[in-house]
Amino acid sequence: MSDEDKKFGEGSEGSFDKDHKKSSEFGEKAQSEFEKAKESTKQFSEDTKKVANGFGEGAKKTANEFSEGAKEAFAGGSKENKKILAGILAIVLGSLGIHKFILGYQKEGIILLVATVIGYVLMCVGIGFFFVMATGLVGLIEGIIYLTKTDEEFYNTYQVGKKPWF
């Protein structure tokens, strides 16, 4: 081998060693950064779990509060709630008899509902309008009566006394 080739070989060996050392350092640095990123991701995951658990607990609490409120409103948790609910439903949806079902008058509720359905069917003939108007008027009058009575009068008349109409 010539001297020139030896110099070239030694130079390339030195360059190879330098590059190998640099790449090793670069690899170690990359490994270090990877470990940092891994740790950061792990921390982010833990924080996200905490936030999600907090959100889940809040959502469950809100759902339970809503459920309890709905049960109270529809089960008649208090006299006033049932009175107001029945009165508003009588005014808004009186022809369907929903207020009767709320108060526990199934027979009367079915009568209003069937009369309304028959009225809509007979509207094709022309006389059904009167059925629908009559059931709507019954609902409106009952709604006004329900809302103008005191809580005690309403409770004694419609919930204890079970007066079905007006």
JSON list of C-alpha atoms in Angstrom, two decimals:
[
{"chain": "A", "resi": 1, "resn": "MET", "atom": "CA", "xyz": [0.00, 0.00, 0.00]},
{"chain": "A", "resi": 2, "resn": "SER", "atom": "CA", "xyz": [1.29, 3.40, -0.82]},
{"chain": "A", "resi": 3, "resn": "ASP", "atom": "CA", "xyz": [1.84, 6.17, 1.69]},
{"chain": "A", "resi": 4, "resn": "GLU", "atom": "CA", "xyz": [-0.90, 8.14, 0.12]},
{"chain": "A", "resi": 5, "resn": "ASP", "atom": "CA", "xyz": [-3.36, 5.28, 0.53]},
{"chain": "A", "resi": 6, "resn": "LYS", "atom": "CA", "xyz": [-2.29, 4.83, 4.15]},
{"chain": "A", "resi": 7, "resn": "LYS", "atom": "CA", "xyz": [-2.91, 8.51, 4.89]},
{"chain": "A", "resi": 8, "resn": "PHE", "atom": "CA", "xyz": [-6.27, 8.27, 3.21]},
{"chain": "A", "resi": 9, "resn": "GLY", "atom": "CA", "xyz": [-7.10, 5.13, 5.21]},
{"chain": "A", "resi": 10, "resn": "GLU", "atom": "CA", "xyz": [-6.03, 6.70, 8.51]},
{"chain": "A", "resi": 11, "resn": "GLY", "atom": "CA", "xyz": [-7.98, 9.85, 7.71]},
{"chain": "A", "resi": 12, "resn": "SER", "atom": "CA", "xyz": [-11.07, 7.92, 6.88]},
{"chain": "A", "resi": 13, "resn": "GLU", "atom": "CA", "xyz": [-10.64, 5.81, 10.02]},
{"chain": "A", "resi": 14, "resn": "GLY", "atom": "CA", "xyz": [-10.48, 8.99, 12.11]},
{"chain": "A", "resi": 15, "resn": "SER", "atom": "CA", "xyz": [-13.47, 10.38, 10.29]},
{"chain": "A", "resi": 16, "resn": "PHE", "atom": "CA", "xyz": [-15.35, 7.12, 10.82]},
{"chain": "A", "resi": 17, "resn": "ASP", "atom": "CA", "xyz": [-14.53, 7.17, 14.53]},
{"chain": "A", "resi": 18, "resn": "LYS", "atom": "CA", "xyz": [-15.65, 10.81, 14.78]},
{"chain": "A", "resi": 19, "resn": "ASP", "atom": "CA", "xyz": [-18.90, 10.10, 12.94]},
{"chain": "A", "resi": 20, "resn": "HIS", "atom": "CA", "xyz": [-19.49, 6.99, 14.99]},
{"chain": "A", "resi": 21, "resn": "LYS", "atom": "CA", "xyz": [-18.98, 8.98, 18.19]},
{"chain": "A", "resi": 22, "resn": "LYS", "atom": "CA", "xyz": [-21.32, 11.75, 16.94]},
{"chain": "A", "resi": 23, "resn": "SER", "atom": "CA", "xyz": [-23.99, 9.26, 15.92]},
{"chain": "A", "resi": 24, "resn": "SER", "atom": "CA", "xyz": [-23.72, 7.53, 19.30]},
{"chain": "A", "resi": 25, "resn": "GLU", "atom": "CA", "xyz": [-24.13, 10.87, 21.05]},
{"chain": "A", "resi": 26, "resn": "PHE", "atom": "CA", "xyz": [-27.02, 11.71, 18.76]},
{"chain": "A", "resi": 27, "resn": "GLY", "atom": "CA", "xyz": [-28.61, 8.31, 19.48]},
{"chain": "A", "resi": 28, "resn": "GLU", "atom": "CA", "xyz": [-28.22, 8.83, 23.22]},
{"chain": "A", "resi": 29, "resn": "LYS", "atom": "CA", "xyz": [-29.72, 12.30, 22.91]},
{"chain": "A", "resi": 30, "resn": "ALA", "atom": "CA", "xyz": [-32.62, 10.90, 20.86]},
{"chain": "A", "resi": 31, "resn": "GLN", "atom": "CA", "xyz": [-33.15, 8.17, 23.47]},
{"chain": "A", "resi": 32, "resn": "SER", "atom": "CA", "xyz": [-33.13, 10.81, 26.21]},
{"chain": "A", "resi": 33, "resn": "GLU", "atom": "CA", "xyz": [-35.67, 12.96, 24.32]},
{"chain": "A", "resi": 34, "resn": "PHE", "atom": "CA", "xyz": [-37.79, 9.87, 23.68]},
{"chain": "A", "resi": 35, "resn": "GLU", "atom": "CA", "xyz": [-37.83, 9.10, 27.41]},
{"chain": "A", "resi": 36, "resn": "LYS", "atom": "CA", "xyz": [-38.81, 12.71, 28.17]},
{"chain": "A", "resi": 37, "resn": "ALA", "atom": "CA", "xyz": [-41.63, 12.55, 25.61]},
{"chain": "A", "resi": 38, "resn": "LYS", "atom": "CA", "xyz": [-42.73, 9.21, 27.01]},
{"chain": "A", "resi": 39, "resn": "GLU", "atom": "CA", "xyz": [-42.83, 10.63, 30.54]},
{"chain": "A", "resi": 40, "resn": "SER", "atom": "CA", "xyz": [-44.66, 13.75, 29.34]},
{"chain": "A", "resi": 41, "resn": "THR", "atom": "CA", "xyz": [-47.24, 11.57, 27.56]},
{"chain": "A", "resi": 42, "resn": "LYS", "atom": "CA", "xyz": [-47.69, 9.46, 30.66]},
{"chain": "A", "resi": 43, "resn": "GLN", "atom": "CA", "xyz": [-48.25, 12.59, 32.78]},
{"chain": "A", "resi": 44, "resn": "PHE", "atom": "CA", "xyz": [-50.71, 13.97, 30.20]},
{"chain": "A", "resi": 45, "resn": "SER", "atom": "CA", "xyz": [-52.59, 10.66, 30.23]},
{"chain": "A", "resi": 46, "resn": "GLU", "atom": "CA", "xyz": [-52.86, 10.71, 34.03]},
{"chain": "A", "resi": 47, "resn": "ASP", "atom": "CA", "xyz": [-54.06, 14.33, 34.01]},
{"chain": "A", "resi": 48, "resn": "THR", "atom": "CA", "xyz": [-56.63, 13.50, 31.35]},
{"chain": "A", "resi": 49, "resn": "LYS", "atom": "CA", "xyz": [-57.91, 10.57, 33.39]},
{"chain": "A", "resi": 50, "resn": "LYS", "atom": "CA", "xyz": [-58.32, 12.83, 36.43]},
{"chain": "A", "resi": 51, "resn": "VAL", "atom": "CA", "xyz": [-60.23, 15.44, 34.42]},
{"chain": "A", "resi": 52, "resn": "ALA", "atom": "CA", "xyz": [-62.40, 12.78, 32.77]},
{"chain": "A", "resi": 53, "resn": "ASN", "atom": "CA", "xyz": [-63.22, 11.20, 36.13]},
{"chain": "A", "resi": 54, "resn": "GLY", "atom": "CA", "xyz": [-64.16, 14.61, 37.50]},
{"chain": "A", "resi": 55, "resn": "PHE", "atom": "CA", "xyz": [-66.35, 15.27, 34.48]},
{"chain": "A", "resi": 56, "resn": "GLY", "atom": "CA", "xyz": [-67.98, 11.86, 34.81]},
{"chain": "A", "resi": 57, "resn": "GLU", "atom": "CA", "xyz": [-68.76, 12.43, 38.47]},
{"chain": "A", "resi": 58, "resn": "GLY", "atom": "CA", "xyz": [-70.23, 15.85, 37.68]},
{"chain": "A", "resi": 59, "resn": "ALA", "atom": "CA", "xyz": [-72.35, 14.40, 34.88]},
{"chain": "A", "resi": 60, "resn": "LYS", "atom": "CA", "xyz": [-73.61, 11.62, 37.15]},
{"chain": "A", "resi": 61, "resn": "LYS", "atom": "CA", "xyz": [-74.49, 14.16, 39.84]},
{"chain": "A", "resi": 62, "resn": "THR", "atom": "CA", "xyz": [-76.37, 16.34, 37.34]},
{"chain": "A", "resi": 63, "resn": "ALA", "atom": "CA", "xyz": [-78.19, 13.33, 35.91]},
{"chain": "A", "resi": 64, "resn": "ASN", "atom": "CA", "xyz": [-79.21, 12.20, 39.40]},
{"chain": "A", "resi": 65, "resn": "GLU", "atom": "CA", "xyz": [-80.49, 15.68, 40.26]},
{"chain": "A", "resi": 66, "resn": "PHE", "atom": "CA", "xyz": [-82.50, 15.80, 37.03]},
{"chain": "A", "resi": 67, "resn": "SER", "atom": "CA", "xyz": [-83.87, 12.31, 37.64]},
{"chain": "A", "resi": 68, "resn": "GLU", "atom": "CA", "xyz": [-84.94, 13.18, 41.18]},
{"chain": "A", "resi": 69, "resn": "GLY", "atom": "CA", "xyz": [-86.60, 16.39, 39.99]},
{"chain": "A", "resi": 70, "resn": "ALA", "atom": "CA", "xyz": [-88.47, 14.56, 37.24]},
{"chain": "A", "resi": 71, "resn": "LYS", "atom": "CA", "xyz": [-89.60, 11.85, 39.66]},
{"chain": "A", "resi": 72, "resn": "GLU", "atom": "CA", "xyz": [-90.86, 14.51, 42.05]},
{"chain": "A", "resi": 73, "resn": "ALA", "atom": "CA", "xyz": [-92.69, 16.39, 39.30]},
{"chain": "A", "resi": 74, "resn": "PHE", "atom": "CA", "xyz": [-94.36, 13.37, 37.75]},
{"chain": "A", "resi": 75, "resn": "ALA", "atom": "CA", "xyz": [-94.96, 11.39, 40.92]},
{"chain": "A", "resi": 76, "resn": "GLY", "atom": "CA", "xyz": [-96.51, 14.38, 42.62]},
{"chain": "A", "resi": 77, "resn": "GLY", "atom": "CA", "xyz": [-93.81, 14.96, 45.21]},
{"chain": "A", "resi": 78, "resn": "SER", "atom": "CA", "xyz": [-95.73, 17.96, 46.45]},
{"chain": "A", "resi": 79, "resn": "LYS", "atom": "CA", "xyz": [-99.29, 19.20, 46.10]},
{"chain": "A", "resi": 80, "resn": "GLU", "atom": "CA", "xyz": [-98.27, 22.40, 44.35]},
{"chain": "A", "resi": 81, "resn": "ASN", "atom": "CA", "xyz": [-96.14, 20.68, 41.71]},
{"chain": "A", "resi": 82, "resn": "LYS", "atom": "CA", "xyz": [-98.98, 18.35, 40.75]},
{"chain": "A", "resi": 83, "resn": "LYS", "atom": "CA", "xyz": [-101.44, 21.24, 40.67]},
{"chain": "A", "resi": 84, "resn": "ILE", "atom": "CA", "xyz": [-99.25, 23.40, 38.46]},
{"chain": "A", "resi": 85, "resn": "LEU", "atom": "CA", "xyz": [-98.26, 20.50, 36.22]},
{"chain": "A", "resi": 86, "resn": "ALA", "atom": "CA", "xyz": [-101.88, 19.38, 35.78]},
{"chain": "A", "resi": 87, "resn": "GLY", "atom": "CA", "xyz": [-103.08, 22.95, 35.21]},
{"chain": "A", "resi": 88, "resn": "ILE", "atom": "CA", "xyz": [-100.49, 23.78, 32.57]},
{"chain": "A", "resi": 89, "resn": "LEU", "atom": "CA", "xyz": [-100.96, 20.45, 30.79]},
{"chain": "A", "resi": 90, "resn": "ALA", "atom": "CA", "xyz": [-104.74, 20.97, 30.85]},
{"chain": "A", "resi": 91, "resn": "ILE", "atom": "CA", "xyz": [-104.40, 24.35, 29.16]},
{"chain": "A", "resi": 92, "resn": "VAL", "atom": "CA", "xyz": [-101.75, 23.32, 26.62]},
{"chain": "A", "resi": 93, "resn": "LEU", "atom": "CA", "xyz": [-102.69, 19.69, 25.86]},
{"chain": "A", "resi": 94, "resn": "GLY", "atom": "CA", "xyz": [-106.14, 19.50, 27.43]},
{"chain": "A", "resi": 95, "resn": "SER", "atom": "CA", "xyz": [-107.85, 17.88, 24.48]},
{"chain": "A", "resi": 96, "resn": "LEU", "atom": "CA", "xyz": [-105.54, 14.86, 24.80]},
{"chain": "A", "resi": 97, "resn": "GLY", "atom": "CA", "xyz": [-106.45, 14.34, 28.47]},
{"chain": "A", "resi": 98, "resn": "ILE", "atom": "CA", "xyz": [-102.87, 14.22, 29.71]},
{"chain": "A", "resi": 99, "resn": "HIS", "atom": "CA", "xyz": [-103.77, 16.23, 32.81]},
{"chain": "A", "resi": 100, "resn": "LYS", "atom": "CA", "xyz": [-106.30, 13.53, 33.73]},
{"chain": "A", "resi": 101, "resn": "PHE", "atom": "CA", "xyz": [-103.62, 10.84, 33.55]},
{"chain": "A", "resi": 102, "resn": "ILE", "atom": "CA", "xyz": [-101.32, 12.96, 35.76]},
{"chain": "A", "resi": 103, "resn": "LEU", "atom": "CA", "xyz": [-104.05, 13.16, 38.41]},
{"chain": "A", "resi": 104, "resn": "GLY", "atom": "CA", "xyz": [-104.73, 9.42, 38.19]},
{"chain": "A", "resi": 105, "resn": "TYR", "atom": "CA", "xyz": [-108.02, 9.58, 36.28]},
{"chain": "A", "resi": 106, "resn": "GLN", "atom": "CA", "xyz": [-107.33, 6.99, 33.59]},
{"chain": "A", "resi": 107, "resn": "LYS", "atom": "CA", "xyz": [-110.96, 6.52, 32.49]},
{"chain": "A", "resi": 108, "resn": "GLU", "atom": "CA", "xyz": [-111.52, 10.26, 32.02]},
{"chain": "A", "resi": 109, "resn": "GLY", "atom": "CA", "xyz": [-108.17, 10.66, 30.26]},
{"chain": "A", "resi": 110, "resn": "ILE", "atom": "CA", "xyz": [-109.05, 7.89, 27.82]},
{"chain": "A", "resi": 111, "resn": "ILE", "atom": "CA", "xyz": [-112.46, 9.49, 27.17]},
{"chain": "A", "resi": 112, "resn": "LEU", "atom": "CA", "xyz": [-110.84, 12.82, 26.26]},
{"chain": "A", "resi": 113, "resn": "LEU", "atom": "CA", "xyz": [-108.16, 11.16, 24.14]},
{"chain": "A", "resi": 114, "resn": "VAL", "atom": "CA", "xyz": [-110.63, 8.97, 22.22]},
{"chain": "A", "resi": 115, "resn": "ALA", "atom": "CA", "xyz": [-113.02, 11.90, 21.67]},
{"chain": "A", "resi": 116, "resn": "THR", "atom": "CA", "xyz": [-110.15, 13.96, 20.27]},
{"chain": "A", "resi": 117, "resn": "VAL", "atom": "CA", "xyz": [-108.99, 11.16, 17.95]},
{"chain": "A", "resi": 118, "resn": "ILE", "atom": "CA", "xyz": [-112.57, 10.60, 16.74]},
{"chain": "A", "resi": 119, "resn": "GLY", "atom": "CA", "xyz": [-112.85, 14.35, 16.21]},
{"chain": "A", "resi": 120, "resn": "TYR", "atom": "CA", "xyz": [-109.74, 14.41, 14.02]},
{"chain": "A", "resi": 121, "resn": "VAL", "atom": "CA", "xyz": [-111.03, 11.43, 12.03]},
{"chain": "A", "resi": 122, "resn": "LEU", "atom": "CA", "xyz": [-114.44, 13.07, 11.57]},
{"chain": "A", "resi": 123, "resn": "MET", "atom": "CA", "xyz": [-112.81, 16.33, 10.46]},
{"chain": "A", "resi": 124, "resn": "CYS", "atom": "CA", "xyz": [-112.64, 14.72, 7.04]},
{"chain": "A", "resi": 125, "resn": "VAL", "atom": "CA", "xyz": [-116.45, 14.73, 7.05]},
{"chain": "A", "resi": 126, "resn": "GLY", "atom": "CA", "xyz": [-116.67, 18.18, 8.58]},
{"chain": "A", "resi": 127, "resn": "ILE", "atom": "CA", "xyz": [-118.28, 17.58, 11.98]},
{"chain": "A", "resi": 128, "resn": "GLY", "atom": "CA", "xyz": [-115.10, 16.52, 13.78]},
{"chain": "A", "resi": 129, "resn": "PHE", "atom": "CA", "xyz": [-114.21, 20.13, 14.41]},
{"chain": "A", "resi": 130, "resn": "PHE", "atom": "CA", "xyz": [-116.87, 20.27, 17.14]},
{"chain": "A", "resi": 131, "resn": "PHE", "atom": "CA", "xyz": [-115.43, 17.23, 18.96]},
{"chain": "A", "resi": 132, "resn": "VAL", "atom": "CA", "xyz": [-111.93, 18.70, 18.93]},
{"chain": "A", "resi": 133, "resn": "MET", "atom": "CA", "xyz": [-113.19, 22.10, 20.05]},
{"chain": "A", "resi": 134, "resn": "ALA", "atom": "CA", "xyz": [-115.24, 20.56, 22.86]},
{"chain": "A", "resi": 135, "resn": "THR", "atom": "CA", "xyz": [-112.33, 18.52, 24.24]},
{"chain": "A", "resi": 136, "resn": "GLY", "atom": "CA", "xyz": [-110.01, 21.50, 23.93]},
{"chain": "A", "resi": 137, "resn": "LEU", "atom": "CA", "xyz": [-112.52, 23.69, 25.75]},
{"chain": "A", "resi": 138, "resn": "VAL", "atom": "CA", "xyz": [-112.85, 21.10, 28.55]},
{"chain": "A", "resi": 139, "resn": "GLY", "atom": "CA", "xyz": [-109.07, 21.11, 28.94]},
{"chain": "A", "resi": 140, "resn": "LEU", "atom": "CA", "xyz": [-108.88, 24.91, 28.97]},
{"chain": "A", "resi": 141, "resn": "ILE", "atom": "CA", "xyz": [-111.65, 25.27, 31.56]},
{"chain": "A", "resi": 142, "resn": "GLU", "atom": "CA", "xyz": [-110.17, 22.56, 33.79]},
{"chain": "A", "resi": 143, "resn": "GLY", "atom": "CA", "xyz": [-106.70, 24.10, 33.53]},
{"chain": "A", "resi": 144, "resn": "ILE", "atom": "CA", "xyz": [-108.00, 27.49, 34.62]},
{"chain": "A", "resi": 145, "resn": "ILE", "atom": "CA", "xyz": [-109.94, 25.91, 37.49]},
{"chain": "A", "resi": 146, "resn": "TYR", "atom": "CA", "xyz": [-106.90, 23.91, 38.63]},
{"chain": "A", "resi": 147, "resn": "LEU", "atom": "CA", "xyz": [-104.63, 26.95, 38.65]},
{"chain": "A", "resi": 148, "resn": "THR", "atom": "CA", "xyz": [-107.09, 29.28, 40.40]},
{"chain": "A", "resi": 149, "resn": "LYS", "atom": "CA", "xyz": [-107.77, 26.93, 43.32]},
{"chain": "A", "resi": 150, "resn": "THR", "atom": "CA", "xyz": [-105.59, 27.12, 46.41]},
{"chain": "A", "resi": 151, "resn": "ASP", "atom": "CA", "xyz": [-103.20, 24.25, 46.96]},
{"chain": "A", "resi": 152, "resn": "GLU", "atom": "CA", "xyz": [-105.35, 22.87, 49.77]},
{"chain": "A", "resi": 153, "resn": "GLU", "atom": "CA", "xyz": [-108.60, 23.11, 47.77]},
{"chain": "A", "resi": 154, "resn": "PHE", "atom": "CA", "xyz": [-106.97, 21.44, 44.78]},
{"chain": "A", "resi": 155, "resn": "TYR", "atom": "CA", "xyz": [-105.50, 18.64, 46.89]},
{"chain": "A", "resi": 156, "resn": "ASN", "atom": "CA", "xyz": [-108.76, 17.97, 48.73]},
{"chain": "A", "resi": 157, "resn": "THR", "atom": "CA", "xyz": [-110.95, 18.17, 45.61]},
{"chain": "A", "resi": 158, "resn": "TYR", "atom": "CA", "xyz": [-108.92, 16.36, 42.96]},
{"chain": "A", "resi": 159, "resn": "GLN", "atom": "CA", "xyz": [-106.37, 14.22, 44.77]},
{"chain": "A", "resi": 160, "resn": "VAL", "atom": "CA", "xyz": [-108.24, 13.16, 47.91]},
{"chain": "A", "resi": 161, "resn": "GLY", "atom": "CA", "xyz": [-111.87, 13.65, 46.80]},
{"chain": "A", "resi": 162, "resn": "LYS", "atom": "CA", "xyz": [-111.16, 12.33, 43.28]},
{"chain": "A", "resi": 163, "resn": "LYS", "atom": "CA", "xyz": [-113.60, 14.68, 41.53]},
{"chain": "A", "resi": 164, "resn": "PRO", "atom": "CA", "xyz": [-113.16, 13.65, 37.86]},
{"chain": "A", "resi": 165, "resn": "TRP", "atom": "CA", "xyz": [-114.69, 16.56, 35.90]},
{"chain": "A", "resi": 166, "resn": "PHE", "atom": "CA", "xyz": [-114.51, 20.31, 36.53]}
]
